[in-house]
XYZ file of C-alpha atoms in Angstrom:
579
model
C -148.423 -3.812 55.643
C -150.250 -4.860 58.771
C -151.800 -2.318 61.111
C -152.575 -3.501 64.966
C -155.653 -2.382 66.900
C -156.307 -2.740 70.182
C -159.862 -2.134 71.515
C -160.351 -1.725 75.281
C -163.411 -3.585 75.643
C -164.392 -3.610 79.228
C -168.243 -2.669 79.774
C -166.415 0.658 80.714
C -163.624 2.843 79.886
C -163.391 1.728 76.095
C -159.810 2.990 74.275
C -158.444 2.545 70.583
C -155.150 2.187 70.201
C -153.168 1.365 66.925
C -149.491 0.447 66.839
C -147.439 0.323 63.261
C -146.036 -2.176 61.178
C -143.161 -1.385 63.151
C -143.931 -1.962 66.889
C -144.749 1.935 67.036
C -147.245 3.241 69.020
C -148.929 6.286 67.277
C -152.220 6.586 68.685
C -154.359 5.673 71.607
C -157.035 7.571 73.144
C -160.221 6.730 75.375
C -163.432 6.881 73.728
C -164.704 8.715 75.947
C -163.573 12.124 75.051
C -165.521 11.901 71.669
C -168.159 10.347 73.294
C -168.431 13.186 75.704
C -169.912 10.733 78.179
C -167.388 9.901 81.513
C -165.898 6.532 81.047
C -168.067 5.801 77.918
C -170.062 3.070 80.226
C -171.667 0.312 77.718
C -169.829 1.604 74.752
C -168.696 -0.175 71.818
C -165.431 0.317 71.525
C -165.261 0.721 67.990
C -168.274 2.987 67.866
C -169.722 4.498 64.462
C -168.129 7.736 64.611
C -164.627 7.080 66.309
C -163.146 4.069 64.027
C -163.942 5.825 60.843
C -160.966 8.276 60.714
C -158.980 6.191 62.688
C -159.099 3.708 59.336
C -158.839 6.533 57.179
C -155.352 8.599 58.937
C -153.711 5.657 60.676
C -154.898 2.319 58.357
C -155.405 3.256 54.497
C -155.360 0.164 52.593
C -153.811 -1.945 55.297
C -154.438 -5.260 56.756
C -155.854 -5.224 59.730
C -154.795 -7.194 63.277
C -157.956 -6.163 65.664
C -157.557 -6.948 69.353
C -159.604 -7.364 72.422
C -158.615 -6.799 75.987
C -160.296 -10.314 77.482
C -159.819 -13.582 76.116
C -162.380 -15.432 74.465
C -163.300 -17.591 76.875
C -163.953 -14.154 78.925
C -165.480 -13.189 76.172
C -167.763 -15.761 75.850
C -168.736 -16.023 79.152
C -169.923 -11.947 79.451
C -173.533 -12.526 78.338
C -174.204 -15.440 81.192
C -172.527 -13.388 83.675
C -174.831 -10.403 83.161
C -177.820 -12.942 83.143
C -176.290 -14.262 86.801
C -176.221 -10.775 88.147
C -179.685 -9.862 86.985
C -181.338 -13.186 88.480
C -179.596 -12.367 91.116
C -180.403 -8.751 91.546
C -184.150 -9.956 91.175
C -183.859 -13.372 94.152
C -182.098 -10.520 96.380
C -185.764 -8.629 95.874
C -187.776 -10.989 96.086
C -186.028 -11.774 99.946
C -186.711 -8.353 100.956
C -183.640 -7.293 103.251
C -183.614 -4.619 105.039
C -182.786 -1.352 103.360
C -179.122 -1.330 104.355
C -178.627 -4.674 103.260
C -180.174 -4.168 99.832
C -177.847 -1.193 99.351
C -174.912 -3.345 99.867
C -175.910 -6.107 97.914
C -177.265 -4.251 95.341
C -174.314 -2.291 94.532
C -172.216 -5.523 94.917
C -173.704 -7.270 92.251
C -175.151 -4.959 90.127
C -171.795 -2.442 89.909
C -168.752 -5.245 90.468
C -170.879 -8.098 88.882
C -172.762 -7.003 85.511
C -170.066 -4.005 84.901
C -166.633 -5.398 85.952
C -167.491 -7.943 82.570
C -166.199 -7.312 79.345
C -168.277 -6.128 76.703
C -171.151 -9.086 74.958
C -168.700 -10.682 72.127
C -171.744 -10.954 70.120
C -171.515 -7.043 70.202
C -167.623 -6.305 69.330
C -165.846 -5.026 66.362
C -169.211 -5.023 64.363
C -168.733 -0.845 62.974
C -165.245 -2.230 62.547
C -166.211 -5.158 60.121
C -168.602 -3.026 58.266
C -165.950 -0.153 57.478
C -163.315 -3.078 56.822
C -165.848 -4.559 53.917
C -167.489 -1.570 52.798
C -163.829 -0.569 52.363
C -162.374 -3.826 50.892
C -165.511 -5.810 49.428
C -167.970 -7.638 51.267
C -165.899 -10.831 51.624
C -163.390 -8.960 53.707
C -162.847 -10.764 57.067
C -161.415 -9.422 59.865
C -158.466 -10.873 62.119
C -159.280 -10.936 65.520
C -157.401 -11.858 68.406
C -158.516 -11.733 72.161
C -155.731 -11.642 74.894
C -156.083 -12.099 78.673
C -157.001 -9.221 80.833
C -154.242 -8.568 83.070
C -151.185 -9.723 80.245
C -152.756 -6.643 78.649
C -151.883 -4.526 81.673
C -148.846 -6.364 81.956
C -147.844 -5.061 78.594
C -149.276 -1.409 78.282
C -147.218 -1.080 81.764
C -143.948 -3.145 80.984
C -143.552 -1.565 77.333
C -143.607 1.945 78.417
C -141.109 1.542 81.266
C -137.369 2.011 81.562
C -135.821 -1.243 82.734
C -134.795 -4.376 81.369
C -135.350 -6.638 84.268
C -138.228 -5.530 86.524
C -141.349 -7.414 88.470
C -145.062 -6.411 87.070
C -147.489 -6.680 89.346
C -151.514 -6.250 88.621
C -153.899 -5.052 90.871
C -157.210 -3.885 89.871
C -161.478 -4.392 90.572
C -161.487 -8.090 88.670
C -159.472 -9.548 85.668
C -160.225 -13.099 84.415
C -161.144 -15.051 87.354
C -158.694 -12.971 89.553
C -157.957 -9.167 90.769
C -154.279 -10.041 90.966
C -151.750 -11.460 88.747
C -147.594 -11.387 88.858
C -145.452 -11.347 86.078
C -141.622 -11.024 85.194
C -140.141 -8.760 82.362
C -136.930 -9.549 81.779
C -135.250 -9.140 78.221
C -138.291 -7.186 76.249
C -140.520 -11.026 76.853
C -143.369 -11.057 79.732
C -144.020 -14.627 81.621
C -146.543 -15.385 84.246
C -145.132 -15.948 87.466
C -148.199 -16.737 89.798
C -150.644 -19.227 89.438
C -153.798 -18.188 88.560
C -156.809 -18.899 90.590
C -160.179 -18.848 89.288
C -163.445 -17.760 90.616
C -161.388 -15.875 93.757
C -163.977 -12.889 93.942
C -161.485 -11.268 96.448
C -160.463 -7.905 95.418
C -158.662 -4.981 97.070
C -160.202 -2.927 93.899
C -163.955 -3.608 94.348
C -163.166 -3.408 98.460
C -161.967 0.543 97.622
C -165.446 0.565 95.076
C -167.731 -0.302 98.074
C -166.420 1.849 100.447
C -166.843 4.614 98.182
C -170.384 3.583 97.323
C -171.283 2.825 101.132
C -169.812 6.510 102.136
C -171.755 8.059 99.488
C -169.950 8.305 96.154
C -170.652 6.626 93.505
C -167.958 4.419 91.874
C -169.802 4.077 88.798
C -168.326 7.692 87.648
C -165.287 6.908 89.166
C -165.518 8.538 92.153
C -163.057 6.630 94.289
C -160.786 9.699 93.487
C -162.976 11.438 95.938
C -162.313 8.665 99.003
C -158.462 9.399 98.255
C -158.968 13.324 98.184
C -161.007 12.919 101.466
C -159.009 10.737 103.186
C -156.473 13.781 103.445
C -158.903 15.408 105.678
C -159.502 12.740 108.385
C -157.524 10.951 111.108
C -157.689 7.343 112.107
C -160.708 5.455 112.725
C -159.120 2.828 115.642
C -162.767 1.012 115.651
C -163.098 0.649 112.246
C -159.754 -0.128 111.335
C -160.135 -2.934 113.560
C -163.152 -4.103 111.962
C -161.914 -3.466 108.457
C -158.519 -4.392 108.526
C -158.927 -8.609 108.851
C -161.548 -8.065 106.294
C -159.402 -8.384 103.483
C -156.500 -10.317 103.458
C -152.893 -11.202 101.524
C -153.141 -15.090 101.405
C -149.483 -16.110 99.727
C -149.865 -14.406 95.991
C -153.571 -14.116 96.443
C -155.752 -12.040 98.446
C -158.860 -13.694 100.065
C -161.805 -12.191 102.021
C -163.022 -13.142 105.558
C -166.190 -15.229 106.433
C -167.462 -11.763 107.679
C -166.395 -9.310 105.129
C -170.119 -8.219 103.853
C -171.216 -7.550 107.371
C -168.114 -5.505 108.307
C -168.841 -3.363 105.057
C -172.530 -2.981 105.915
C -171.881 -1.456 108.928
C -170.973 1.567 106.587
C -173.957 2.348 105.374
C -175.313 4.255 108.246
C -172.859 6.805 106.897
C -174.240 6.786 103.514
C -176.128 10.135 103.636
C -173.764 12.106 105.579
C -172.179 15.435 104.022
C -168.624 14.032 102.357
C -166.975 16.170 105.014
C -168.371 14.238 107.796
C -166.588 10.689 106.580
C -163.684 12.112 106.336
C -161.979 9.861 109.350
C -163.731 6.752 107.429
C -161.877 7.629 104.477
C -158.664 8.167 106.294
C -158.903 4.594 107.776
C -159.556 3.173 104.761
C -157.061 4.346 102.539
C -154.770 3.044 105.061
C -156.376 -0.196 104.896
C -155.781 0.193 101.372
C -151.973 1.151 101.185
C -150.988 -1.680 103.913
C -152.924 -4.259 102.250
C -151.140 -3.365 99.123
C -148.028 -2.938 100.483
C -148.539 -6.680 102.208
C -148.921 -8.068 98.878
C -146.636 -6.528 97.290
C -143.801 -7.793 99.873
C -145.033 -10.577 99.773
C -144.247 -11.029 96.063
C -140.839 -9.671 96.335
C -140.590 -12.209 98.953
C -140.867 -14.941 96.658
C -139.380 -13.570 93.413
C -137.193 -10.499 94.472
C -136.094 -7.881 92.198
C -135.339 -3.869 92.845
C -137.611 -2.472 90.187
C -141.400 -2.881 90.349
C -143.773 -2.487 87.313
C -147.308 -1.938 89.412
C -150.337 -1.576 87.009
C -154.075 -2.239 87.022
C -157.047 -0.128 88.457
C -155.757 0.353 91.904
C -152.255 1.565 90.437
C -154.487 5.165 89.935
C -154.428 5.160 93.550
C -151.469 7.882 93.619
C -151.593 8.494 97.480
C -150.627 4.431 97.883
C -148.158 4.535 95.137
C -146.270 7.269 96.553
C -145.480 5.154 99.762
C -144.728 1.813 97.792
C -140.499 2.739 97.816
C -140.997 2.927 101.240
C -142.474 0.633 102.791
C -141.342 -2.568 100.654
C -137.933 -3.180 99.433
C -138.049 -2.574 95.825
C -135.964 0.733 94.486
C -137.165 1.582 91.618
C -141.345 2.167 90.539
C -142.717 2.836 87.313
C -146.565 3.167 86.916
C -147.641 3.291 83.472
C -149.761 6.689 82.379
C -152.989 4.209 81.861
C -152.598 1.948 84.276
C -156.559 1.365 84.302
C -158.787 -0.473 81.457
C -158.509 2.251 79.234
C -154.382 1.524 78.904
C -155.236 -2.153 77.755
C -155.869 -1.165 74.388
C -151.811 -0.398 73.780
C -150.811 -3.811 75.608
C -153.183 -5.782 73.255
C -152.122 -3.737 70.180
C -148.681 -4.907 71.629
C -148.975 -8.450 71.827
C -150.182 -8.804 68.620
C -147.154 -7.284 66.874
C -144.928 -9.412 69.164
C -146.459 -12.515 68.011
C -146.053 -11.146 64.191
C -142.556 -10.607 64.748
C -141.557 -13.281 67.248
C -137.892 -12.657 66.515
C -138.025 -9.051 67.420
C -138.214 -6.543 70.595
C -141.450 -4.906 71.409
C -140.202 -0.858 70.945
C -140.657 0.631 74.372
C -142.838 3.670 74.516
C -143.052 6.497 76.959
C -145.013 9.592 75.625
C -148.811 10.182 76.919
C -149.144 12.302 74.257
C -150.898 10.181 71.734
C -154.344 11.184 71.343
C -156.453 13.132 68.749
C -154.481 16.750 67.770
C -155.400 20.599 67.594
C -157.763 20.674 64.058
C -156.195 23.534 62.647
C -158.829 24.474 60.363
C -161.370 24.645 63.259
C -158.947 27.795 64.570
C -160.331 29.576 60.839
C -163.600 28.555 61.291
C -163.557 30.459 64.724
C -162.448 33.237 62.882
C -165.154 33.638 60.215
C -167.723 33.087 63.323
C -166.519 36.740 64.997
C -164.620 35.260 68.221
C -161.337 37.090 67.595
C -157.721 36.161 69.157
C -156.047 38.770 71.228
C -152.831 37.267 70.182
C -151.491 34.739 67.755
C -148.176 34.316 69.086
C -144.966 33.851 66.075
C -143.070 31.449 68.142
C -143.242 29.136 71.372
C -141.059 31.678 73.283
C -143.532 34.812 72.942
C -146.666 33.007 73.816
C -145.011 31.179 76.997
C -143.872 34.782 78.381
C -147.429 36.166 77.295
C -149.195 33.415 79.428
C -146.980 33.190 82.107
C -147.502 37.145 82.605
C -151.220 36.793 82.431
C -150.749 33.451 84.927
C -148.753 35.417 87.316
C -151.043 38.699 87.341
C -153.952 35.961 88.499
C -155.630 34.424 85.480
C -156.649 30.352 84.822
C -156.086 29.866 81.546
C -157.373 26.898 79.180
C -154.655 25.567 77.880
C -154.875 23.477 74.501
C -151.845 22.046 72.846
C -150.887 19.332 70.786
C -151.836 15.866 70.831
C -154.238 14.995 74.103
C -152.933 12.599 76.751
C -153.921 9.297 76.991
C -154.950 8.146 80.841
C -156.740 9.972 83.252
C -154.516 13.040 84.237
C -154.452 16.074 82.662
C -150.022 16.206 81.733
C -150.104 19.713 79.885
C -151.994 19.245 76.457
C -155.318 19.554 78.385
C -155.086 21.194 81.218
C -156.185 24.154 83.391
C -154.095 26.367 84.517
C -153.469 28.925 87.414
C -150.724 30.619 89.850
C -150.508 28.495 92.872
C -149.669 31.012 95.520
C -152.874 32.628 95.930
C -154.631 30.871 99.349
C -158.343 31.145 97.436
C -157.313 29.494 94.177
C -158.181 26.373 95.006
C -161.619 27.436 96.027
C -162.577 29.629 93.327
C -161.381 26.821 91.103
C -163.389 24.406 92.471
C -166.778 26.259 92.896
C -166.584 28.471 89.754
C -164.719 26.688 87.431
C -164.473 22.910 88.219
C -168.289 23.320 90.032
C -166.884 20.614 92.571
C -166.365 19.664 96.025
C -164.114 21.946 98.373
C -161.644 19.155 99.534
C -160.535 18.672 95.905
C -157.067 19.350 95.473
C -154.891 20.122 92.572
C -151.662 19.325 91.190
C -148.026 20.385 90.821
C -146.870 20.448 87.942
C -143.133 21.125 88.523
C -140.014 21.319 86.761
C -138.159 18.205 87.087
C -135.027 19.511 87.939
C -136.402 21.433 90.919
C -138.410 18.253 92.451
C -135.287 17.184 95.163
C -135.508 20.864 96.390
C -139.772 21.017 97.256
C -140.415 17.316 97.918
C -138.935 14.736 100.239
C -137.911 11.590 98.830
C -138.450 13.091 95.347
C -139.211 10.398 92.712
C -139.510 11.335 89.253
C -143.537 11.512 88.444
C -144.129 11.789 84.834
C -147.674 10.961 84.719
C -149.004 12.217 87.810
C -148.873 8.994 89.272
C -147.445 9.078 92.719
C -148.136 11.601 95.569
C -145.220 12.831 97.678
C -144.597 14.860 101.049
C -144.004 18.340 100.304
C -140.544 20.246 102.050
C -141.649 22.080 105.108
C -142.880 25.738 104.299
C -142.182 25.178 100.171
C -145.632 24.097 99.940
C -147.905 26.566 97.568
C -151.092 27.348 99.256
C -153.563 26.138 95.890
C -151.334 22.811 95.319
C -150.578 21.531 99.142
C -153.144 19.135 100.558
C -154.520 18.983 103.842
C -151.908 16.534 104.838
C -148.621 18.516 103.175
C -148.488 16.016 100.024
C -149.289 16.766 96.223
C -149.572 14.488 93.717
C -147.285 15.822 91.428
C -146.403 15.908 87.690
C -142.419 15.908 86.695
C -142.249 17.621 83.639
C -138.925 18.062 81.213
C -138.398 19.526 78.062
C -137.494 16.271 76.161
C -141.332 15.142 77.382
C -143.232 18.400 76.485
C -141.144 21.036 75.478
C -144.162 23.616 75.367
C -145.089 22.980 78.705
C -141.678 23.037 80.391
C -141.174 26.375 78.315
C -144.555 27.904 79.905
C -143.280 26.640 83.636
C -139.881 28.456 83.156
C -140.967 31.664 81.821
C -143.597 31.587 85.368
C -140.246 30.579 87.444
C -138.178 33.450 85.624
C -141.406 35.610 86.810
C -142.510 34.206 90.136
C -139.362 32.474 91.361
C -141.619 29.222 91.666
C -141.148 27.022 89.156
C -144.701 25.032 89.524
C -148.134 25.813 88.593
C -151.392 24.595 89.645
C -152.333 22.438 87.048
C -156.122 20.361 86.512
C -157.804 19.003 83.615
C -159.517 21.223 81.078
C -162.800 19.842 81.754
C -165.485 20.063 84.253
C -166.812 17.884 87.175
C -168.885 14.917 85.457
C -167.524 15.169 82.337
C -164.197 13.825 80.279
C -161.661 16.052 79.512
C -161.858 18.272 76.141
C -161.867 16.735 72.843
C -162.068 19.517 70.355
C -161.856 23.105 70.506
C -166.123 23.199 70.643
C -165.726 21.342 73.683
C -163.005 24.129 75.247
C -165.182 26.790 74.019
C -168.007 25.557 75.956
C -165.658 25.512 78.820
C -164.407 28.237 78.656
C -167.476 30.573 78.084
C -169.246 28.944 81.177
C -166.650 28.428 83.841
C -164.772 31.058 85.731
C -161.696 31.144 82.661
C -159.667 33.926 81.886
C -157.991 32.794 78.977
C -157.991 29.845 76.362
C -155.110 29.397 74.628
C -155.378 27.231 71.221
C -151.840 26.192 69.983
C -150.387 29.887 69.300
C -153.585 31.493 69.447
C -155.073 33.296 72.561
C -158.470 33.967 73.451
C -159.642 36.695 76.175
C -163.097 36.483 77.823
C -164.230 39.658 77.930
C -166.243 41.964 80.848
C -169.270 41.022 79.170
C -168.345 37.280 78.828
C -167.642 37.373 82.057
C -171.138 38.076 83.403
């Protein structure tokens, strides 16, 4: 029996994923979250630590396929493209440009340069190896396989949608040579459409990076999810748009930059050190930059290859505010965005195409649950036990502890909630999540400064029963993963969820999906008569998402929480806890 690994190996967001002997995916999770370090920058992927009882609950005695995310020329290459951006780094120096300049050149090279390559190949799979022969004798040697970058995204996205015949687009910071590639899934098989052009540093990713490191925030932790929260806050820049706009541009299948682009983006830095409120018009006009340069391209491949469903993956697919408008302003019908559209997901596309070339006669099994990551240690709950912190309920069924929470939810508490098997992606879908009523008009404030200890013009999310969504959102779409943003109804709009510009990026959820969450958002409907709640990952600002229940205790005894529930069991803070 033949086990397939993928390893996101990127110099940032690193993932495992492992698929089955029978096309199966059964686990994939970032490595961040054991890490406990944001996007596990620099990481091995298979880190001492992580792959150890990976091998031991998912690979006991099995062969093993291992698989990267970049080919091997990629691969290869990583270690003279980090030397390139340091001699670079050091010749911009040694010029001495002005300050602004530096900034922007600086952060060109050093953050879309060194860190958009993939991890040294001298550096991969080595804990892996070492496990493999301590495990199987010291002759063991390992299988490896390296797949391009973007057919990885093409096949963690096509894999886990719902049609047969659909159009995969990739957009992201930088694959192999390229930030955009287009693809055609049509009868389970993926082919290449475009043709790939090497060396084309134009990118609509690393354009949304800059601005986000020229306004302030630093795209390093991923903070281009503050631009798009911003953006919600401002109103159109008619200068800059004109500046910005012809910097970037659709050229056929291709996007290209103008002769001008870095001085157009320098004249941002001026801004740099303004409070985030005070940009908010810049990052208005450039998330519309962003959405019609996307949409350009992405009628401009339906132009030349048609189709009515659209598969749209890679890094800039997390931008949910531009996905929500794609249906809309291009003629496709149909949209699916995978739940790890972003490096992270590439581990399950090149777990993937492995299997598919061990079983060329077969069809790749389509997958659509995020929950796939590391579960609730049971035994940890008895350890708490024996260490004094005491349960104010363990609940005997699904039913009692749903109407238990949702009481405490709709009396005013945010509640830790801890279930199951942790999401893989970036959004928090139910397993990991924070919790709270969404009616109150100063929940979204007291979650950000007291329990998220984050900016003001963060918003949250909807999470919403599917089979309400036509009723509180126009042009409802289903949103499993949290991947689109839509226009909220007029006046349905709960204070705590409703941005500054009537949208919320919302999160569909059914009971076939998660059947304890949907239970939890009925029993608050039955209550409430809303049948949404306010929901944010169970982590705080700076740091991945929960792991293990150490990680939700430390959570939860220093943030503003009310309650943590773990599986059946609930936790109070008390008075004293409080304090």
């Amino acid at each position: 029996m033949t086990i397939y690994l993928g390893f996101s190996c990127s110099q940032h967001d690193p993932s495992i994923a492992v698929v089955d002997e029978n096309g199966e995916v059964i686990f994939a999770e970032a490595n961040e979250r054991a890490l406990k370090c944001k996007r596990g920058w620099h990481a091995p992927p298979d880190a001492f630590g992580l792959i150890e009882p990976i091998l031991e609950k998912y690979a006991p005695g099995s062969e093993i396929s291992a698989n990267l995310t970049w080919s091997r020329t990629a691969l290869r290459s990583s270690n003279y493209l980090a030397c390139v951006s340091r001699w670079a780094l050091r010749a911009i120096e040694l010029m001495r440009p002005s300050g602004e300049e530096a900034l922007l050149w600086r952060g060109w090279l050093f953050r879309h340069a060194l860190y958009r390559a993939p991890t040294s190949a001298s550096n991969l799979l080595l804990n892996l190896e070492l496990r493999l022969r301590e495990r199987n004798g010291f002759r063991y040697q390992l299988h490896k396989q390296a797949w391009n970058h973007h057919l990885c995204h093409a096949a963690t996205a096509c894999y886990s949608s719902p049609y047969d015949n659909a159009l995969c687009v990739v957009v992201d910071g930088m694959g192999e040579g390229s930030s955009s590639s287009v693809f055609s899934f049509r009868e389970g098989k993926i082919k290449r459409l475009d043709s790939p052009r090497f060396a084309n540093l134009a990118s609509l990713g690393i354009f949304y990076s800059q601005v986000c490191f020229a306004i302030g925030f630093d795209p390093h932790a991923g903070e281009e999810w503050k631009v798009m929260g911003l953006a919600a806050y401002g109103k159109l820049d008619a200068d800059l748009y004109d500046l910005l706009r012809p910097a970037l541009k659709v050229a056929g299948n291709h996007f290209s930059l103008s002769r001008s682009y870095a001085a157009k983006l320098a004249e941002l830095f001026p801004h740099r050190n303004r409070a985030a409120q005070e940009n908010a018009d810049i990052a208005f006009t450039v998330q519309k930059v962003f959405e019609e340069v996307l949409s350009e391209f992405l009628n401009s491949a339906h132009s030349r290859w048609g189709g009515e469903n659209l598969i749209l993956t890679g890094g800039c697919a997390l931008n949910s505010s531009a996905n929500g408008k794609v249906l809309s302003s291009t003629p496709f019908r149909r949209l699916h965005v995978p739940m790890a559209p972003g490096d992270d997901g590439n581990s399950i596309g090149a777990a993937l195409l492995a299997w598919q070339a061990a079983h060329p006669d077969k069809t790749v099994p389509r997958y659509s649950s995020p929950y796939l990551g590391s579960d609730l240690p049971e035994e940890t709950l008895v350890r708490l036990e024996t260490h004094g912190v005491d349960p104010c309920l363990v609940a005997e069924n699904p039913d009692q502890l749903s109407e238990f929470v949702a009481e405490e939810l709709a009396a005013g508490a945010i509640v830790g909630w801890f279930q199951g098997r942790a999401e893989f992606g970036h959004r928090a879908l139910g397993n990991r999540s924070i919790l709270a009523d969404p009616r109150p008009a100063g929940i979204r404030d007291r979650l950000n400064s007291s329990v998220k200890f984050r900016e003001e013009f963060r918003p949250f999310a909807p999470s919403i029963l599917h089979e309400f969504g036509e009723e509180y959102f126009e042009d409802y779409a289903a949103s499993p993963y949290m991947e689109k943003t839509l226009k909220w109804r007029p006046g349905l709009a709960p204070a705590g969820v409703r941005h500054a510009d009537d949208t919320g990026r919302l999160q569909s959820v059914t009971s076939e999906a998660n059947p304890r969450f949907h239970k939890l958002i009925s029993a608050f409907h039955r209550k409430t008569g809303l049948p949404i709640l306010l929901n944010t990952s169970f982590n705080v600002m700076g740091r991945p998402m929960v792991h293990d229940i150490e990680d939700a205790l430390g959570v939860f005894f220093t943030a503003d929480l009310d309650l943590l529930v773990l599986g059946d069991t609930v936790f109070r803070k008390h008075r004293q806890d409080r304090n």
